[in-house]
Amino acid sequence: MQAKKIPMRMCTGCGEVKPKKELVRVVKDPDGNVSLDLTGKKAGRGAYVCKNPKCLALARKSKRIERSFSMKIPDEVYESMEKELVEGE
């Protein structure tokens, strides 16, 4: 029997490829709202970031999340995502 394939995703912050379970999904819903998706079940376009606030800061600095969603993300959104990450640790 073949071993189950582990889905891998790349962190938009550090660029490391890790198992999907180790990352947090950032989602842009159909209305254009950006938020953290801790369940991984929300509808919309997703980008992944490590559960580390430093990786979110790197992704913010390099505008990688903005590029993957083709939109400008307000500072308040980044700040609330950062707070959620810190609380989730």
Tab-separated table of N, CA and C in Angstrom, residues 5 7 9 15 23 25 32 34 37 41 46 54-55 57 59 63-64 70-72 77 82 84-85:
chain	number	residue	atom	x	y	z
A	5	LYS	N	0.285	10.868	0.598
A	5	LYS	CA	1.110	12.005	0.233
A	5	LYS	C	0.780	13.186	1.146
A	7	PRO	N	0.512	17.025	1.768
A	7	PRO	CA	0.494	18.265	0.976
A	7	PRO	C	1.529	19.262	1.494
A	9	ARG	N	3.340	23.156	1.211
A	9	ARG	CA	3.087	24.530	0.802
A	9	ARG	C	4.311	25.369	1.130
A	15	GLY	N	9.948	31.507	2.627
A	15	GLY	CA	10.135	30.774	1.379
A	15	GLY	C	10.410	29.289	1.559
A	23	LEU	N	1.709	25.204	8.624
A	23	LEU	CA	1.557	26.596	8.203
A	23	LEU	C	0.155	27.118	8.504
A	25	ARG	N	-2.951	29.502	6.995
A	25	ARG	CA	-3.435	30.007	5.715
A	25	ARG	C	-3.946	31.437	5.885
A	32	GLY	N	-13.209	40.180	-0.841
A	32	GLY	CA	-11.946	40.923	-0.838
A	32	GLY	C	-11.378	41.172	0.549
A	34	VAL	N	-9.232	40.168	3.794
A	34	VAL	CA	-8.087	39.302	4.051
A	34	VAL	C	-8.044	38.988	5.540
A	37	ASP	N	-6.801	32.161	8.376
A	37	ASP	CA	-7.734	31.040	8.355
A	37	ASP	C	-7.085	29.910	9.145
A	41	LYS	N	-10.355	26.077	6.252
A	41	LYS	CA	-11.594	25.706	5.570
A	41	LYS	C	-12.329	26.880	4.910
A	46	GLY	N	-5.971	31.457	-1.182
A	46	GLY	CA	-5.124	31.279	-0.010
A	46	GLY	C	-3.647	31.464	-0.275
A	54	LYS	N	7.546	36.450	12.749
A	54	LYS	CA	8.668	36.961	11.938
A	54	LYS	C	8.429	36.690	10.450
A	55	CYS	N	7.851	35.515	10.141
A	55	CYS	CA	7.574	35.180	8.740
A	55	CYS	C	6.477	36.083	8.173
A	57	ALA	N	5.940	39.110	9.159
A	57	ALA	CA	6.608	40.405	8.972
A	57	ALA	C	7.427	40.412	7.676
A	59	ALA	N	6.844	38.522	4.991
A	59	ALA	CA	5.892	38.509	3.879
A	59	ALA	C	5.307	39.908	3.672
A	63	LYS	N	5.925	42.287	0.458
A	63	LYS	CA	4.625	42.405	-0.221
A	63	LYS	C	4.230	41.128	-0.981
A	64	ARG	N	4.702	39.963	-0.510
A	64	ARG	CA	4.386	38.710	-1.211
A	64	ARG	C	2.919	38.328	-1.122
A	70	SER	N	-3.100	40.030	-5.532
A	70	SER	CA	-3.218	41.163	-6.467
A	70	SER	C	-4.007	42.321	-5.867
A	71	MET	N	-3.664	42.680	-4.617
A	71	MET	CA	-4.346	43.806	-3.973
A	71	MET	C	-3.473	44.387	-2.859
A	72	LYS	N	-3.772	45.627	-2.472
A	72	LYS	CA	-3.064	46.277	-1.365
A	72	LYS	C	-3.743	45.832	-0.074
A	77	VAL	N	-4.979	45.214	8.876
A	77	VAL	CA	-5.191	43.794	8.601
A	77	VAL	C	-3.950	43.005	9.016
A	82	GLU	N	-1.114	39.578	12.886
A	82	GLU	CA	0.050	39.409	13.742
A	82	GLU	C	-0.385	39.088	15.174
A	84	GLU	N	-3.220	37.760	16.122
A	84	GLU	CA	-3.808	36.416	16.118
A	84	GLU	C	-2.717	35.341	16.165
A	85	LEU	N	-1.633	35.565	15.404
A	85	LEU	CA	-0.519	34.610	15.386
A	85	LEU	C	0.147	34.516	16.745
